[in-house]
XYZ file of C-alpha atoms in Angstrom:
578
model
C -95.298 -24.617 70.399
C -98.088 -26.698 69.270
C -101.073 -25.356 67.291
C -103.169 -26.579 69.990
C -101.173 -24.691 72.529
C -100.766 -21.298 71.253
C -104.359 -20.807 70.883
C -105.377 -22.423 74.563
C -102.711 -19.366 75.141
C -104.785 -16.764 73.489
C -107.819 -17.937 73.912
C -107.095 -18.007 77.613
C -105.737 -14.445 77.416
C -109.043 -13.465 75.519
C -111.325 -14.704 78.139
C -109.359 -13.024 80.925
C -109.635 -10.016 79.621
C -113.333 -9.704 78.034
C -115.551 -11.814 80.910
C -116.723 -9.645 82.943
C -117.861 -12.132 85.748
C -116.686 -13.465 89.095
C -113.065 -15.193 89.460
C -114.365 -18.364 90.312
C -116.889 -18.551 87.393
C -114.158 -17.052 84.732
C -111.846 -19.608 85.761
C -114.650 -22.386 84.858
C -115.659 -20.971 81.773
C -111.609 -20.732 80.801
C -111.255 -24.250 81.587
C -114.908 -25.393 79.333
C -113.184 -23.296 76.971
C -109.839 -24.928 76.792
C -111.831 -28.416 76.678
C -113.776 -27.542 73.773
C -111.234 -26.433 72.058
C -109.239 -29.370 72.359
C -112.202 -31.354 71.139
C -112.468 -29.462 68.241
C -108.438 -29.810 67.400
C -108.967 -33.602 68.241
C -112.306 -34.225 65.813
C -110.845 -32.183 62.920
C -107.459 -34.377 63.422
C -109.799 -37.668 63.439
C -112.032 -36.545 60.355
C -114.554 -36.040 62.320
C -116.030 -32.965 61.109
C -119.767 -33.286 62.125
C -118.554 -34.108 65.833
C -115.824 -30.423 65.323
C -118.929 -28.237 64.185
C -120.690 -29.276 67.170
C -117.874 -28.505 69.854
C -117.378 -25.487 67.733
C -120.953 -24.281 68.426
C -120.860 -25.079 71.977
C -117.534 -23.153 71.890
C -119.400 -20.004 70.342
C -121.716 -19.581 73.627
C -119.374 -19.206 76.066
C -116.386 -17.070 74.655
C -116.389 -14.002 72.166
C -117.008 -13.980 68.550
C -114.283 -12.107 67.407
C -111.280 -14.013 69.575
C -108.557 -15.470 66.853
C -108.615 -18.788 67.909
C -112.566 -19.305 67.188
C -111.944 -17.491 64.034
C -109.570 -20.100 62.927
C -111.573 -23.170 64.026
C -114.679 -21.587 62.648
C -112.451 -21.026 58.819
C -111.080 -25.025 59.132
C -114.573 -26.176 59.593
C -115.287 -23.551 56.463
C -112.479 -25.203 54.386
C -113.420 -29.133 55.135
C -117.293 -28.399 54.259
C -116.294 -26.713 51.103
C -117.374 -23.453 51.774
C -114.180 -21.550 50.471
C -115.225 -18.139 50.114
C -116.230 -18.085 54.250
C -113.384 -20.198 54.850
C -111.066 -17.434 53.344
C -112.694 -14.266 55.236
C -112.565 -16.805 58.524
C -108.726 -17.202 58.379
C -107.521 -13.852 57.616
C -109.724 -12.489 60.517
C -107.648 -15.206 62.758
C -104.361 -13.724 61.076
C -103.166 -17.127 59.591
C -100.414 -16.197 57.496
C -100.719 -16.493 53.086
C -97.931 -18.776 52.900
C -97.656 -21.758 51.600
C -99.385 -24.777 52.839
C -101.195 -22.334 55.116
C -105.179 -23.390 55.667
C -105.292 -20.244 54.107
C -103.060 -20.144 51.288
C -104.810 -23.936 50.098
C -108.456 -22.241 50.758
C -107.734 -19.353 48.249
C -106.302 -21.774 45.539
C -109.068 -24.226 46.150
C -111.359 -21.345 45.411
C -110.162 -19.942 41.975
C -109.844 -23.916 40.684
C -112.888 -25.237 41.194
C -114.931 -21.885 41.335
C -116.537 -22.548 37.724
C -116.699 -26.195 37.766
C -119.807 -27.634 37.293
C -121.436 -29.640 40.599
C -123.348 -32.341 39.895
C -124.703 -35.282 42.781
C -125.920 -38.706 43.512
C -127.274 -39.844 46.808
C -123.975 -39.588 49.296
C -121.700 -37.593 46.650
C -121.248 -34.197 45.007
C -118.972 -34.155 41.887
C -117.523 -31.124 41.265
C -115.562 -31.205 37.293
C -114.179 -28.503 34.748
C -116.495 -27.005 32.402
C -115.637 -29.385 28.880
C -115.321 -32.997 28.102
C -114.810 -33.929 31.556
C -118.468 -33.799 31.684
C -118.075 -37.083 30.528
C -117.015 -38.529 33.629
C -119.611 -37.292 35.731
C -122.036 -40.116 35.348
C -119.663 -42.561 35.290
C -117.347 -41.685 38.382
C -121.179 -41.116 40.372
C -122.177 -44.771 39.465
C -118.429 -46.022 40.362
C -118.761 -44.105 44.257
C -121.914 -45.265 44.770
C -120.558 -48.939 44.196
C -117.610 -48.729 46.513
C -120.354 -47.114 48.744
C -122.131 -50.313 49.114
C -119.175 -52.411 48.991
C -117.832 -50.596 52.037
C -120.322 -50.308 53.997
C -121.123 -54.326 53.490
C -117.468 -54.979 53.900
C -116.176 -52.421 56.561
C -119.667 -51.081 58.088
C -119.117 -47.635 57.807
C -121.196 -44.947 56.164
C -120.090 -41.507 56.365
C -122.439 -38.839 57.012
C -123.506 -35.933 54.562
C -122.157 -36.068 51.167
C -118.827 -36.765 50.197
C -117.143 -34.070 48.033
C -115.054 -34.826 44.602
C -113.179 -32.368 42.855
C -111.869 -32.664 39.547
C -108.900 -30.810 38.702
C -107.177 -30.152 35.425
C -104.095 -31.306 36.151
C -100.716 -31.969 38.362
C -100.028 -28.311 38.956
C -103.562 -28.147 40.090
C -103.219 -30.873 41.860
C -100.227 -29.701 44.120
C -102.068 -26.403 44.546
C -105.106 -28.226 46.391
C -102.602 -30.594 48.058
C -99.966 -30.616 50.481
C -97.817 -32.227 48.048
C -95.428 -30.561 45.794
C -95.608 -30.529 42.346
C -92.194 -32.316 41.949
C -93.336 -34.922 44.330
C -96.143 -35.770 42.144
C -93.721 -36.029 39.512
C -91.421 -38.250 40.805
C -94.199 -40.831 42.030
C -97.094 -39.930 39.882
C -99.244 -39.181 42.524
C -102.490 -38.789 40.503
C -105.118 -38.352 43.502
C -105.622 -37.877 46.597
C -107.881 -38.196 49.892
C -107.467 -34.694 52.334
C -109.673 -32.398 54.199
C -112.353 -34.488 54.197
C -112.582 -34.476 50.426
C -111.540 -36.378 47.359
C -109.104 -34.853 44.757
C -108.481 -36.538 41.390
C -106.880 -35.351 38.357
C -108.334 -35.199 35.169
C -107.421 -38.334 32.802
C -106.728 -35.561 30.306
C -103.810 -34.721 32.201
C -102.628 -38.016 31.350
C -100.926 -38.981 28.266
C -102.012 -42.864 27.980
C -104.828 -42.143 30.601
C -105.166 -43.922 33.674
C -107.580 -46.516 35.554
C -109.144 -43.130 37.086
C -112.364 -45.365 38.537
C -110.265 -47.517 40.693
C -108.549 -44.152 41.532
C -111.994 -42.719 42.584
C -112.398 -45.915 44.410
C -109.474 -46.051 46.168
C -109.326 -42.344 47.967
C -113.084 -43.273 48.687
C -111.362 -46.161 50.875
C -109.055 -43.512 52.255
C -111.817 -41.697 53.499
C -113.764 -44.206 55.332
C -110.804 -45.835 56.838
C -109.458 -42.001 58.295
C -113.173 -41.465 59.404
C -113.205 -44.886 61.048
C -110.557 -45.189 62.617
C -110.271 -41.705 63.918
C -106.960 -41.051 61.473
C -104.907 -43.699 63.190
C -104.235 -46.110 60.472
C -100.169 -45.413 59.702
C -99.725 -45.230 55.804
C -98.673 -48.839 55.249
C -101.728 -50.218 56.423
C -103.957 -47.385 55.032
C -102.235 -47.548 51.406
C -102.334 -51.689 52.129
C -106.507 -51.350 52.658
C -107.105 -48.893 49.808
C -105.046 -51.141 47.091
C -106.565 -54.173 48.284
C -110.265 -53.500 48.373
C -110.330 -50.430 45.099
C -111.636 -53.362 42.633
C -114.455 -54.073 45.139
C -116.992 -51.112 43.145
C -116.568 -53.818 39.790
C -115.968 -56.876 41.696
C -114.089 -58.945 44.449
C -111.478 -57.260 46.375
C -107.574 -58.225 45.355
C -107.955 -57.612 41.759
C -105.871 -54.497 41.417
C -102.372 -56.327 41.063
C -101.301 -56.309 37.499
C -98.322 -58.581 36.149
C -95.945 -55.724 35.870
C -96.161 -54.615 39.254
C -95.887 -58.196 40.311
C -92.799 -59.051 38.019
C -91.492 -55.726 39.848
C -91.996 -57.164 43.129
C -90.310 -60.266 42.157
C -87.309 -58.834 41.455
C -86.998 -56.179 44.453
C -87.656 -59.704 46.731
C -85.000 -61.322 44.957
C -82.687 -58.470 45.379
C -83.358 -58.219 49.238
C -84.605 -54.534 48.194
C -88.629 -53.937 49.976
C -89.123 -50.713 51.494
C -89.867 -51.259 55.164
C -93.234 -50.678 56.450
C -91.342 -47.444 58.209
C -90.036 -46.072 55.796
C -93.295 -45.234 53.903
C -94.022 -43.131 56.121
C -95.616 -39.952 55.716
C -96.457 -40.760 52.325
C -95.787 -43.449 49.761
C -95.861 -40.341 47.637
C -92.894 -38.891 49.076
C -90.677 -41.909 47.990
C -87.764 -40.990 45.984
C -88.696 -42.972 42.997
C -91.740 -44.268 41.222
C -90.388 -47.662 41.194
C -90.408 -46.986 45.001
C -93.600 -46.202 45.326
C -94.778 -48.803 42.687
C -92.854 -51.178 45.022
C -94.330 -49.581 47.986
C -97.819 -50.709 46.776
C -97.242 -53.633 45.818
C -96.278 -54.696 49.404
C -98.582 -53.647 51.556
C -101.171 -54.461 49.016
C -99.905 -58.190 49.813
C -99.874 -57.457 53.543
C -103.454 -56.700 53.318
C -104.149 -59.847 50.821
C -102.663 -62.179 53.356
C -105.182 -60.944 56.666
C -107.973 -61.065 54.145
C -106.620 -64.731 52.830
C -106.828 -65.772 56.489
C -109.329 -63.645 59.158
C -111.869 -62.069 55.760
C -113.310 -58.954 56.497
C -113.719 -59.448 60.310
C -109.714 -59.201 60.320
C -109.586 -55.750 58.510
C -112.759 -54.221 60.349
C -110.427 -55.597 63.601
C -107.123 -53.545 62.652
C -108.966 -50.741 61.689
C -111.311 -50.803 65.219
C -107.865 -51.878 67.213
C -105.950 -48.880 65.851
C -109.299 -46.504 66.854
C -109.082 -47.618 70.598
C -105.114 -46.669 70.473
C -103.618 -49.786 69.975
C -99.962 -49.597 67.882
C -100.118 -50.948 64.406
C -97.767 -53.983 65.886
C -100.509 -54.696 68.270
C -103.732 -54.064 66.088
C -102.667 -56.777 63.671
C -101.390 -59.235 66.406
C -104.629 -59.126 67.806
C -106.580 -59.517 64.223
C -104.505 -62.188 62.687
C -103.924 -64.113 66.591
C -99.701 -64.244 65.941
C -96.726 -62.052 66.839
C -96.202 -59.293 64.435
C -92.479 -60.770 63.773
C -94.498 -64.174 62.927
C -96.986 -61.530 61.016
C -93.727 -60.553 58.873
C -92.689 -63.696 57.949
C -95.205 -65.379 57.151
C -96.776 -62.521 54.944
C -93.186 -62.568 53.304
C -93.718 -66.532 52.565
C -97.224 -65.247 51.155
C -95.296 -62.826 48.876
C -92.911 -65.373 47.913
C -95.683 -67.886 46.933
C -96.986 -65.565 44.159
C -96.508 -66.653 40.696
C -94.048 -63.817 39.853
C -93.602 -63.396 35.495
C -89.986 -65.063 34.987
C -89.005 -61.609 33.290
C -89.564 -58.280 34.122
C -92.088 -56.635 31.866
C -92.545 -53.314 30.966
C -94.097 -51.437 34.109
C -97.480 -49.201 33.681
C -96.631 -45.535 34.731
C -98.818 -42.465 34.783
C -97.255 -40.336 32.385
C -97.883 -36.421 32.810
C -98.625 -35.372 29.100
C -96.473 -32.453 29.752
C -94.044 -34.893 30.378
C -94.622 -37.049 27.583
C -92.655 -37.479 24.309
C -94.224 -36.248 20.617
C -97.363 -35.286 22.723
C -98.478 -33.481 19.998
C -97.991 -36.425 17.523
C -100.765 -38.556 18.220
C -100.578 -41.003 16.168
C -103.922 -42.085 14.089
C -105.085 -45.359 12.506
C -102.617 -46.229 9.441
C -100.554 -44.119 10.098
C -96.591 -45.244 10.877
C -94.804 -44.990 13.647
C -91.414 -47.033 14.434
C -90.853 -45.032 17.819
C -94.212 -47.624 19.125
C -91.118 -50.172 19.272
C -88.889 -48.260 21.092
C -89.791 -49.811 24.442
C -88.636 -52.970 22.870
C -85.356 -54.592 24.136
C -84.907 -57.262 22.004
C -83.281 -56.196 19.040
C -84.181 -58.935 16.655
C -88.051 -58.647 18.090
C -87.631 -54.957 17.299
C -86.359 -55.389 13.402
C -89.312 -57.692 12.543
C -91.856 -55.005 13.621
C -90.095 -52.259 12.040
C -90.232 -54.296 9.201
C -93.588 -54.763 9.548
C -94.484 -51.056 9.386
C -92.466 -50.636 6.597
C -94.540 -53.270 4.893
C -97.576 -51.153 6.441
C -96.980 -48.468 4.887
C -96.402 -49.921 1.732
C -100.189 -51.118 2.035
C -98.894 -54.847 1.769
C -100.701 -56.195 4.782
C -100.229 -59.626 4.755
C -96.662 -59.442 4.471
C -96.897 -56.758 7.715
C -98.878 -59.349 9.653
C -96.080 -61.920 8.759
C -93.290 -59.729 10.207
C -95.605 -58.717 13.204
C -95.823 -62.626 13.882
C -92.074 -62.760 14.087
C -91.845 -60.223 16.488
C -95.192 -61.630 18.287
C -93.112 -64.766 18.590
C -89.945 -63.496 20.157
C -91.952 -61.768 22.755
C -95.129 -62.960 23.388
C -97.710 -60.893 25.019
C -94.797 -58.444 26.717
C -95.082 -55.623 24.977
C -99.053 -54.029 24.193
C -97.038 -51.948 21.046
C -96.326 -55.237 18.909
C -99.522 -57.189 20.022
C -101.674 -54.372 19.022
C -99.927 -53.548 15.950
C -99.937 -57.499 14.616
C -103.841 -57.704 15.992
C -104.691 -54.774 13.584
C -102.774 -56.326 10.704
C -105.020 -59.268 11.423
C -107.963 -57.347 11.180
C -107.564 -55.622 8.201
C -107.129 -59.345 6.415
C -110.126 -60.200 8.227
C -108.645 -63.239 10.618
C -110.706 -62.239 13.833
C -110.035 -65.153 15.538
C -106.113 -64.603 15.649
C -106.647 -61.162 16.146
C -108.865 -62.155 19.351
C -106.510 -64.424 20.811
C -103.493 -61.818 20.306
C -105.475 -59.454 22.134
C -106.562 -61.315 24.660
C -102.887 -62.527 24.767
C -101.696 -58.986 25.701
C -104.617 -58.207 28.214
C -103.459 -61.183 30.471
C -100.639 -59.403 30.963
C -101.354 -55.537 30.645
C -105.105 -55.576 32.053
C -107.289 -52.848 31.421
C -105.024 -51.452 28.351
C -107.568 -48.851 26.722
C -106.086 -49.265 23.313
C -106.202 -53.109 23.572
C -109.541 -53.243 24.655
C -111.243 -50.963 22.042
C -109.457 -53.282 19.237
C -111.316 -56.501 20.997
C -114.418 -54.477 21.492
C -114.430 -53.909 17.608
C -114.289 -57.707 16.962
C -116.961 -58.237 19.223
C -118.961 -55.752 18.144
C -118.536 -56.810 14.125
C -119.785 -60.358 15.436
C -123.164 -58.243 17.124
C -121.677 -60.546 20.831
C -123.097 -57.104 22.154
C -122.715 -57.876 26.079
C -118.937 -59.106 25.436
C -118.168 -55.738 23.255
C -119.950 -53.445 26.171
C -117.440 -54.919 28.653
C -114.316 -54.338 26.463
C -115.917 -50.835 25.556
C -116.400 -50.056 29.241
C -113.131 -51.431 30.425
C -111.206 -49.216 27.783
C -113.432 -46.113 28.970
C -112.480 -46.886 33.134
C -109.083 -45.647 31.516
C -109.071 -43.346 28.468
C -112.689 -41.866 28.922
C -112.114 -39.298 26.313
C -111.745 -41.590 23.101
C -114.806 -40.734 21.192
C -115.256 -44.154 19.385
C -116.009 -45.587 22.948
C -118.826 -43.391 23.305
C -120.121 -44.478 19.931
C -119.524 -48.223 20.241
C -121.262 -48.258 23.359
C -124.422 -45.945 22.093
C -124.577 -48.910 19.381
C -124.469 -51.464 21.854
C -126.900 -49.828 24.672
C -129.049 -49.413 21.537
C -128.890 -53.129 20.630
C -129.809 -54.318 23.924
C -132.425 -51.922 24.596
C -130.474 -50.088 27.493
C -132.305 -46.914 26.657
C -131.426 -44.870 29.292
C -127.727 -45.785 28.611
C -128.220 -44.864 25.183
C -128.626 -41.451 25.918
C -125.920 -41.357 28.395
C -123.479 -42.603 25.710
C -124.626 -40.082 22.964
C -124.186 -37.183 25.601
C -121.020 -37.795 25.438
C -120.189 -38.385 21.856
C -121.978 -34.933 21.121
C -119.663 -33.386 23.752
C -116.362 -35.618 22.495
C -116.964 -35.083 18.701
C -118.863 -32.033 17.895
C -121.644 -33.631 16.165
C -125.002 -32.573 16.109
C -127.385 -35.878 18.547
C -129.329 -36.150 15.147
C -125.422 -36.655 13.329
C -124.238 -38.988 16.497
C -127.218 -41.299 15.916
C -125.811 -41.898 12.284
C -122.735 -42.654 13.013
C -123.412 -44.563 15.537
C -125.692 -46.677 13.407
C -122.703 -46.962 10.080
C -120.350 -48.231 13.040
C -118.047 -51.138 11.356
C -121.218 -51.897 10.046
C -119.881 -54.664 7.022
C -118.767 -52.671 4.864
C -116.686 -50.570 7.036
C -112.891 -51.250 7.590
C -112.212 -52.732 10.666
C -109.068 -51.452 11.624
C -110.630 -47.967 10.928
C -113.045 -48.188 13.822
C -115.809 -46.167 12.024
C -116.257 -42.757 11.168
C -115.757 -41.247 14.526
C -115.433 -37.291 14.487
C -112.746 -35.281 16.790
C -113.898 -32.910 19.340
C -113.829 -29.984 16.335
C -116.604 -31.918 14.407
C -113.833 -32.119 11.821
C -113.708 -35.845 9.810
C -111.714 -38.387 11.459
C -108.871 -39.429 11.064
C -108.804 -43.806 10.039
C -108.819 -44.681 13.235
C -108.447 -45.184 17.208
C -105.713 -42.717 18.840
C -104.874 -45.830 20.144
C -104.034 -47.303 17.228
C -100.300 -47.053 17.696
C -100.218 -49.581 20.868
C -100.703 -47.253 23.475
């Protein structure tokens, strides 16, 4: 029996029992009843929560307060608003059951994570983060919603009402705790976020061991959220997952900018091998795929779906799927009538669009999110000079792999020059593929002081691994040493949209906001450096002002302290590639 059902039952049985009126009159009120309740059921399942608290109210008039199916309507409403602690007394006194996945069970969790976080807002969000250095995100992730905000509402129309809530959590367990997803299901795919109960629920890059591009993440369950509340929760997965991958670079940009090489070079060889995941197949979740190369795959497809009704119909075509499904068309039918052609004609010709893309002739090494509990020597960081030969494990080709082990060895010997010979070997057999020997032969080139080389290495590598934190931060120190202040804020702020916690960001940028009289950002940026490095401001304002100033080492990246105000170590934690 249906949810739905057993409490028309109930509530039916409630009403018989407590109204005290005439047959006829009982019978009508049963029957308002049942109809209210229904629209409550129906505007929770379409997102609507507004449109449930008012049925809900009208419901309250007309039966008893203390009847189990009000009580449990009354604790969902409770649970999607974020008020935990009522949600939690609601549900017990409508007997829900502490199981879990229970309304119940996630309200109580909910509760103890995020009860000492600290809540912080903009116009149309609240932010909601552990106590710590994730206070560094808060101004950040604000000014990133507030983009996709305005992007959304220019490119879809739609503006949800109230303020949308964010919660931070720690990390995957807490995560699967807050979610309906298991926490071996976020494992497999490296599920990171995600867009429930009228909420958004991201993990903390902490959690992360190479961090990840957490602001598209923000942007992208933002998506989520105004395509459920539009369409009523219609959309089926592929086109929902399609939307939100297509149009998360809008809040920095043009839409379709999220596809990096990788991804593409993985799609290239799943089409050759006849091996896409059907748009079925996807369904309830792309998270619930049996592999992350699934799921990557997944992506990657209906991303391309989406691409192609853009490429052809704009915005008008999406806003017309989205509207279609609403008014209970099929999925098949919605996009027939946004793109004008069969949906078999759909599928092949967004196939030919797929096959048109310029796919890398060799697979490269594919970005994952990598759980740090799940990560190898987490607790070997590696700093500045110091050696590592595991960096080159990733690499296949063995004679690629000799000349940068080779190159470390010369490394550590302190002979440079003949390091940044053996790193151009490697460099040369490879190319840009791998971030670990472009980063490593870029540093070598900085310490002999060829910037230019060094550039065009790292540039090189970001073609083809875009948005690379530790590649970024090396080209923002170039550009920075030259005083090319707006280039360096870009490379600072593009490393920071994925490893927000690396304290020489924070300082490079409080230079840079300094230099072009961004004075607002300046304290923004040394905010964060107190919180990331221990410093006292007055100490932050001096290192920020020494930063690779000329007599510095390059490769060092500054005297940058670590979150125990200790000295630093030489250098980036990125340092080693990663």
């Amino acid at each position: 029996m249906t949810r739905v059902a057993s409490t028309m039952r109930v509530l039916a049985l409630a009403l018989s029992l407590s109204l005290a009126t005439g047959a006829q009159a009982q019978e009508s009120l049963k029957n308002e009843a049942k109809e209210r309740l229904g629209k409550v059921e129906a505007a929770l399942d379409g997102w609507d929560v507004p449109g449930a608290r008012r049925e809900l109210q009208a419901l309250e008039s007309i039966v008893p307060e203390d009847i189990e199916p009000l009580k449990y309507f009354q604790g969902r409403v409770a649970f999607e608003e974020g008020r935990y602690d009522e949600a939690i007394e609601l549900l017990r006194a409508a007997n829900i059951e502490d199981k879990p996945g229970s309304y119940l069970r996630l309200a109580k969790e909910t509760r103890d994570i995020v009860k000492d976080h600290v809540r912080v807002e903009s116009e149309h969000f609240i932010f909601y983060y552990p106590k710590g250095k994730d206070e560094v995100l808060a101004p950040y992730a604000l000014e990133t919603l507030e983009s996709i905000h305005r992007a959304l509402a220019e490119d879809l129309g739609h503006r949800p009402p109230g303020k949308i809530r964010v919660e931070v959590v720690n990390n995957a367990r807490e995560l699967s705790k807050v979610s309906t997803l298991t926490y071996q299901q976020i494992q497999t795919t490296g599920t990171i976020a995600i867009c429930k109960f009228n909420k958004l629920m991201v993990t903390s890059p902490k959690a992360v061991a190479r961090g990840y591009d957490w602001q598209d993440t923000l942007a992208h369950e933002y998506i989520h959220l105004v395509v459920s509340q539009m369409s009523h929760n219609t959309v089926p997965i592929w086109l929902h997952e399609g939307l939100a991958k297509f149009l998360e670079s809008r809040w920095r940009g043009k839409p379709g900018l999220a596809m990096t090489p990788s991804t593409l070079a993985l799609l290239g060889r799943r089409v050759k091998e006849d091996k896409l995941i059907p748009f079925e197949k996807m369904h309830p979740s792309i998270a619930m795929l049996p592999t992350a190369e699934d799921a990557a795959t997944a992506f990657a497809e209906v991303y391309y779906a989406i691409d192609y009704v853009y490429s052809t119909q704009g915005n008008k075509g999406l806003r017309e799927i989205i509207l279609g499904l609403r008014d209970g068309k099929q999925d098949r039918k919605a996009v027939e009538a946004a793109t004008g052609m069969p949906f078999a004609l759909f599928e092949k010709s967004w196939l030919a669009h797929i096959k048109k893309q310029p796919f890398p002739q060799e697979l490269l090494p594919r970005e994952e999110v990598v759980l740090k509990e799940n990560a190898k020597d987490q607790d070997e960081k590696k700093k500045g000079r110091e050696i590592s030969f595991g960096d080159f494990a990733e690499v296949t080709e063995v004679p690629a792999r000799k000349f940068a082990h080779l190159g470390e060895l010369m490394r550590e010997r302190n002979r440079i020059k003949a390091a940044a010979e053996e790193y151009a070997k490697a460099h040369k057999l490879v190319g840009d593929k791998y971030e670990s020997v472009s980063n490593k032969y870029a540093l070598a080139l900085l310490e002999l002081r060829r910037l230019d080389e060094a550039e065009q290495v790292l540039r090189g590598s970001l073609r083809v691994h875009p948005g690379s934190p530790s590649t970024n931060v090396h080209l923002g120190r170039i550009l920075l040493f030259r005083k090319d202040y707006p280039k360096a804020r870009q490379a600072y702020l593009e490393a920071l949209a994925a490893d927000p916690f690396d304290p020489e960001i924070h300082i490079a940028l409080m230079r840079i906001h300094g230099a072009l009289g961004e004075t607002a950002l300046v304290s923004r940026t040394r905010a964060a450096s107190v919180v990331l490095t221990g410093l006292k401001p007055e100490d932050v304002d001096q290192v920020a002002k020494d930063f690779l100033q000329e007599d510095k080492e390059l490769v060092e990246g500054g005297d940058v302290g670590g979150e125990d105000g200790a000295p630093p170590p030489k250098s980036s934690a990125k340092d080693a590639g990663h």
